[in-house]
């Protein structure tokens, strides 16, 4: 009963936020064309803990990078539903709940009109469950506690992600699609959507 309640709570919170944000997004100005190249490297210590290093950038107009971010995180993973393999591309694949805490540093070019240096404490909870056709769903609730130029700027970032594993003779990878909404509690003009397609590749037994 407790597991079913947790699962329903995660799903309902994310869906309600995503649906509510759709109407506000429709009232905003036309979206800009942006690309978010991102690199992540995981290292697993044991079946329950791993660390993550991440670097990403926001690119505009094909050549101009508006900002860059780098961070380190600690993940705790727990399997609530017995053994069932989720993503074979993930070095810790027998899990249904993930708790993440970490630090993220962001900066944009010094010649930008709205230059900033941002320090963010990330707190995040993810719930995973399998679908048909070998697919997986991830419902994420994330809070960013950011200090931008000395000002506290909390944000909520719900995300719904779908992924599927693929394997060849030499390569195992997981392809995914997700939709994520950025809800800024201080300034609604910063609210926005992010839609993403990507893949994760298994490199070694303990890293992805």
mmCIF file of C-alpha atoms in Angstrom:
data_model
loop_
_atom_site.group_PDB
_atom_site.id
_atom_site.type_symbol
_atom_site.label_atom_id
_atom_site.label_comp_id
_atom_site.label_asym_id
_atom_site.label_seq_id
_atom_site.Cartn_x
_atom_site.Cartn_y
_atom_site.Cartn_z
ATOM 1 C CA UNK A 1 0.000 0.000 0.000
ATOM 2 C CA UNK A 2 2.761 2.435 0.864
ATOM 3 C CA UNK A 3 4.560 1.770 -2.425
ATOM 4 C CA UNK A 4 1.358 2.269 -4.410
ATOM 5 C CA UNK A 5 0.741 5.563 -2.588
ATOM 6 C CA UNK A 6 4.267 6.827 -3.288
ATOM 7 C CA UNK A 7 3.950 5.865 -6.938
ATOM 8 C CA UNK A 8 0.577 7.609 -7.352
ATOM 9 C CA UNK A 9 1.812 10.717 -5.511
ATOM 10 C CA UNK A 10 4.878 11.107 -7.733
ATOM 11 C CA UNK A 11 2.830 10.680 -10.891
ATOM 12 C CA UNK A 12 -0.033 12.960 -9.843
ATOM 13 C CA UNK A 13 2.232 15.828 -8.738
ATOM 14 C CA UNK A 14 4.202 15.770 -11.989
ATOM 15 C CA UNK A 15 1.114 15.508 -14.212
ATOM 16 C CA UNK A 16 -0.722 18.320 -12.406
ATOM 17 C CA UNK A 17 2.252 20.667 -12.703
ATOM 18 C CA UNK A 18 2.827 19.787 -16.365
ATOM 19 C CA UNK A 19 -0.838 20.272 -17.283
ATOM 20 C CA UNK A 20 -1.126 23.535 -15.362
ATOM 21 C CA UNK A 21 2.053 24.903 -16.872
ATOM 22 C CA UNK A 22 0.861 24.187 -20.428
ATOM 23 C CA UNK A 23 -1.759 26.939 -20.242
ATOM 24 C CA UNK A 24 0.717 29.505 -18.917
ATOM 25 C CA UNK A 25 3.262 28.498 -21.560
ATOM 26 C CA UNK A 26 0.703 29.147 -24.306
ATOM 27 C CA UNK A 27 0.345 32.725 -23.063
ATOM 28 C CA UNK A 28 4.065 33.449 -23.145
ATOM 29 C CA UNK A 29 6.040 34.909 -26.019
ATOM 30 C CA UNK A 30 7.220 32.579 -28.824
ATOM 31 C CA UNK A 31 9.902 30.169 -27.689
ATOM 32 C CA UNK A 32 13.518 30.574 -28.699
ATOM 33 C CA UNK A 33 15.495 27.907 -30.508
ATOM 34 C CA UNK A 34 18.075 26.486 -28.143
ATOM 35 C CA UNK A 35 20.291 23.406 -27.935
ATOM 36 C CA UNK A 36 21.514 21.862 -24.661
ATOM 37 C CA UNK A 37 24.598 19.681 -25.283
ATOM 38 C CA UNK A 38 25.308 17.713 -22.109
ATOM 39 C CA UNK A 39 27.862 15.203 -20.819
ATOM 40 C CA UNK A 40 27.325 12.999 -17.740
ATOM 41 C CA UNK A 41 29.701 10.479 -16.152
ATOM 42 C CA UNK A 42 28.561 8.061 -13.428
ATOM 43 C CA UNK A 43 30.643 5.933 -11.085
ATOM 44 C CA UNK A 44 29.000 3.275 -8.901
ATOM 45 C CA UNK A 45 30.418 2.414 -5.472
ATOM 46 C CA UNK A 46 27.906 -0.351 -4.681
ATOM 47 C CA UNK A 47 24.299 -1.322 -5.568
ATOM 48 C CA UNK A 48 22.901 1.681 -3.697
ATOM 49 C CA UNK A 49 25.320 4.614 -4.127
ATOM 50 C CA UNK A 50 26.973 6.347 -7.061
ATOM 51 C CA UNK A 51 28.436 9.738 -7.932
ATOM 52 C CA UNK A 52 27.718 11.813 -11.015
ATOM 53 C CA UNK A 53 29.798 14.460 -12.759
ATOM 54 C CA UNK A 54 27.966 16.662 -15.261
ATOM 55 C CA UNK A 55 28.751 19.435 -17.726
ATOM 56 C CA UNK A 56 26.217 21.168 -19.982
ATOM 57 C CA UNK A 57 25.811 24.306 -22.076
ATOM 58 C CA UNK A 58 22.966 26.279 -23.628
ATOM 59 C CA UNK A 59 23.692 27.117 -27.233
ATOM 60 C CA UNK A 60 21.916 29.788 -29.283
ATOM 61 C CA UNK A 61 22.169 30.558 -32.989
ATOM 62 C CA UNK A 62 24.286 27.425 -33.634
ATOM 63 C CA UNK A 63 27.541 28.963 -32.426
ATOM 64 C CA UNK A 64 26.868 31.207 -29.409
ATOM 65 C CA UNK A 65 26.799 29.611 -25.954
ATOM 66 C CA UNK A 66 24.538 31.539 -23.571
ATOM 67 C CA UNK A 67 25.627 29.678 -20.422
ATOM 68 C CA UNK A 68 27.514 26.669 -19.079
ATOM 69 C CA UNK A 69 26.999 24.506 -15.990
ATOM 70 C CA UNK A 70 29.098 21.927 -14.136
ATOM 71 C CA UNK A 71 28.220 19.911 -11.058
ATOM 72 C CA UNK A 72 28.732 16.884 -8.824
ATOM 73 C CA UNK A 73 25.984 14.763 -7.268
ATOM 74 C CA UNK A 74 25.467 11.788 -4.963
ATOM 75 C CA UNK A 75 22.705 9.293 -5.771
ATOM 76 C CA UNK A 76 21.003 6.837 -3.445
ATOM 77 C CA UNK A 77 18.999 4.121 -5.229
ATOM 78 C CA UNK A 78 16.483 1.777 -3.678
ATOM 79 C CA UNK A 79 14.593 -1.170 -5.131
ATOM 80 C CA UNK A 80 11.106 -1.347 -3.626
ATOM 81 C CA UNK A 81 9.532 -3.985 -5.856
ATOM 82 C CA UNK A 82 11.949 -6.917 -5.814
ATOM 83 C CA UNK A 83 14.394 -7.686 -8.579
ATOM 84 C CA UNK A 84 13.402 -6.453 -12.002
ATOM 85 C CA UNK A 85 15.912 -5.074 -14.449
ATOM 86 C CA UNK A 86 15.071 -1.561 -15.618
ATOM 87 C CA UNK A 87 17.724 -0.027 -17.874
ATOM 88 C CA UNK A 88 20.591 -2.280 -18.942
ATOM 89 C CA UNK A 89 22.563 0.819 -19.977
ATOM 90 C CA UNK A 90 22.525 1.975 -16.355
ATOM 91 C CA UNK A 91 25.213 0.536 -14.070
ATOM 92 C CA UNK A 92 22.644 0.476 -11.222
ATOM 93 C CA UNK A 93 19.608 -0.864 -13.008
ATOM 94 C CA UNK A 94 17.672 -2.708 -10.280
ATOM 95 C CA UNK A 95 16.054 0.349 -8.748
ATOM 96 C CA UNK A 96 12.695 2.067 -8.611
ATOM 97 C CA UNK A 97 13.447 5.064 -6.388
ATOM 98 C CA UNK A 98 16.356 7.501 -6.636
ATOM 99 C CA UNK A 99 17.232 10.292 -4.209
ATOM 100 C CA UNK A 100 19.829 12.822 -5.413
ATOM 101 C CA UNK A 101 21.604 15.709 -3.713
ATOM 102 C CA UNK A 102 24.391 17.795 -5.195
ATOM 103 C CA UNK A 103 25.943 21.081 -6.202
ATOM 104 C CA UNK A 104 25.752 22.851 -9.571
ATOM 105 C CA UNK A 105 27.733 25.894 -10.708
ATOM 106 C CA UNK A 106 26.519 27.997 -13.634
ATOM 107 C CA UNK A 107 28.017 30.966 -15.463
ATOM 108 C CA UNK A 108 27.521 32.777 -18.758
ATOM 109 C CA UNK A 109 30.018 34.723 -20.920
ATOM 110 C CA UNK A 110 31.316 37.924 -19.246
ATOM 111 C CA UNK A 111 30.229 40.068 -22.205
ATOM 112 C CA UNK A 112 26.558 39.043 -21.793
ATOM 113 C CA UNK A 113 24.040 41.791 -21.052
ATOM 114 C CA UNK A 114 22.681 39.818 -18.058
ATOM 115 C CA UNK A 115 25.821 38.110 -16.793
ATOM 116 C CA UNK A 116 25.465 35.870 -13.751
ATOM 117 C CA UNK A 117 27.286 33.409 -11.521
ATOM 118 C CA UNK A 118 24.911 30.873 -10.005
ATOM 119 C CA UNK A 119 25.444 28.379 -7.160
ATOM 120 C CA UNK A 120 22.719 25.740 -6.825
ATOM 121 C CA UNK A 121 21.945 23.055 -4.268
ATOM 122 C CA UNK A 122 19.917 20.320 -5.975
ATOM 123 C CA UNK A 123 17.425 18.058 -4.166
ATOM 124 C CA UNK A 124 15.658 15.505 -6.313
ATOM 125 C CA UNK A 125 13.456 12.396 -6.129
ATOM 126 C CA UNK A 126 12.777 10.046 -9.059
ATOM 127 C CA UNK A 127 10.367 7.153 -9.296
ATOM 128 C CA UNK A 128 10.824 4.484 -12.012
ATOM 129 C CA UNK A 129 8.413 1.840 -13.228
ATOM 130 C CA UNK A 130 8.300 -0.409 -16.319
ATOM 131 C CA UNK A 131 5.849 -0.136 -19.211
ATOM 132 C CA UNK A 132 4.976 -2.546 -22.010
ATOM 133 C CA UNK A 133 7.282 -3.207 -24.989
ATOM 134 C CA UNK A 134 10.336 -3.088 -22.714
ATOM 135 C CA UNK A 135 9.972 0.638 -22.015
ATOM 136 C CA UNK A 136 10.532 2.499 -18.749
ATOM 137 C CA UNK A 137 8.883 5.607 -17.302
ATOM 138 C CA UNK A 138 10.565 8.016 -14.921
ATOM 139 C CA UNK A 139 8.635 10.613 -12.909
ATOM 140 C CA UNK A 140 10.931 13.223 -11.386
ATOM 141 C CA UNK A 141 10.380 15.966 -8.832
ATOM 142 C CA UNK A 142 13.340 18.307 -8.457
ATOM 143 C CA UNK A 143 13.906 21.489 -6.462
ATOM 144 C CA UNK A 144 16.818 23.816 -7.244
ATOM 145 C CA UNK A 145 17.885 26.187 -4.448
ATOM 146 C CA UNK A 146 19.908 28.715 -6.437
ATOM 147 C CA UNK A 147 21.882 31.761 -5.341
ATOM 148 C CA UNK A 148 22.220 34.033 -8.372
ATOM 149 C CA UNK A 149 24.350 37.156 -7.851
ATOM 150 C CA UNK A 150 23.518 37.026 -4.143
ATOM 151 C CA UNK A 151 19.761 36.438 -4.533
ATOM 152 C CA UNK A 152 17.941 33.224 -3.583
ATOM 153 C CA UNK A 153 15.938 31.869 -6.539
ATOM 154 C CA UNK A 154 14.111 28.577 -5.810
ATOM 155 C CA UNK A 155 12.826 26.581 -8.779
ATOM 156 C CA UNK A 156 10.688 23.473 -9.219
ATOM 157 C CA UNK A 157 11.401 21.187 -12.197
ATOM 158 C CA UNK A 158 8.959 18.285 -12.744
ATOM 159 C CA UNK A 159 9.885 15.894 -15.552
ATOM 160 C CA UNK A 160 8.274 12.925 -17.294
ATOM 161 C CA UNK A 161 10.678 10.653 -19.186
ATOM 162 C CA UNK A 162 10.255 7.574 -21.404
ATOM 163 C CA UNK A 163 13.173 5.311 -22.338
ATOM 164 C CA UNK A 164 13.929 1.973 -23.991
ATOM 165 C CA UNK A 165 17.013 -0.250 -24.039
ATOM 166 C CA UNK A 166 18.780 -1.403 -27.185
ATOM 167 C CA UNK A 167 21.697 -3.811 -27.519
ATOM 168 C CA UNK A 168 24.090 -4.892 -30.259
ATOM 169 C CA UNK A 169 26.960 -7.342 -30.192
ATOM 170 C CA UNK A 170 29.355 -4.613 -29.053
ATOM 171 C CA UNK A 171 27.180 -1.863 -27.567
ATOM 172 C CA UNK A 172 24.390 -1.444 -25.005
ATOM 173 C CA UNK A 173 22.509 1.849 -24.858
ATOM 174 C CA UNK A 174 19.225 3.395 -23.763
ATOM 175 C CA UNK A 175 17.366 5.964 -25.880
ATOM 176 C CA UNK A 176 14.980 8.390 -24.208
ATOM 177 C CA UNK A 177 12.555 11.274 -24.623
ATOM 178 C CA UNK A 178 11.396 13.648 -21.878
ATOM 179 C CA UNK A 179 9.423 16.783 -21.211
ATOM 180 C CA UNK A 180 10.465 19.068 -18.354
ATOM 181 C CA UNK A 181 9.004 22.297 -17.001
ATOM 182 C CA UNK A 182 10.961 25.031 -15.171
ATOM 183 C CA UNK A 183 8.825 26.798 -12.569
ATOM 184 C CA UNK A 184 10.505 29.879 -11.082
ATOM 185 C CA UNK A 185 8.921 30.953 -7.787
ATOM 186 C CA UNK A 186 10.337 34.496 -8.009
ATOM 187 C CA UNK A 187 9.743 35.421 -11.655
ATOM 188 C CA UNK A 188 7.144 33.682 -13.838
ATOM 189 C CA UNK A 189 8.692 35.177 -16.985
ATOM 190 C CA UNK A 190 11.518 32.643 -16.547
ATOM 191 C CA UNK A 191 9.130 29.687 -16.677
ATOM 192 C CA UNK A 192 9.745 27.497 -19.703
ATOM 193 C CA UNK A 193 9.519 24.029 -21.235
ATOM 194 C CA UNK A 194 12.325 21.720 -22.266
ATOM 195 C CA UNK A 195 11.823 18.780 -24.634
ATOM 196 C CA UNK A 196 14.766 16.437 -25.162
ATOM 197 C CA UNK A 197 15.797 13.374 -27.186
ATOM 198 C CA UNK A 198 18.988 11.510 -26.274
ATOM 199 C CA UNK A 199 20.805 8.255 -25.516
ATOM 200 C CA UNK A 200 22.929 6.842 -22.686
ATOM 201 C CA UNK A 201 25.781 4.431 -23.493
ATOM 202 C CA UNK A 202 27.320 1.871 -21.180
ATOM 203 C CA UNK A 203 31.113 2.329 -21.148
ATOM 204 C CA UNK A 204 32.332 -0.051 -18.434
ATOM 205 C CA UNK A 205 30.830 -2.129 -15.655
ATOM 206 C CA UNK A 206 30.903 0.757 -13.194
ATOM 207 C CA UNK A 207 30.597 3.809 -15.436
ATOM 208 C CA UNK A 208 28.118 5.069 -18.060
#
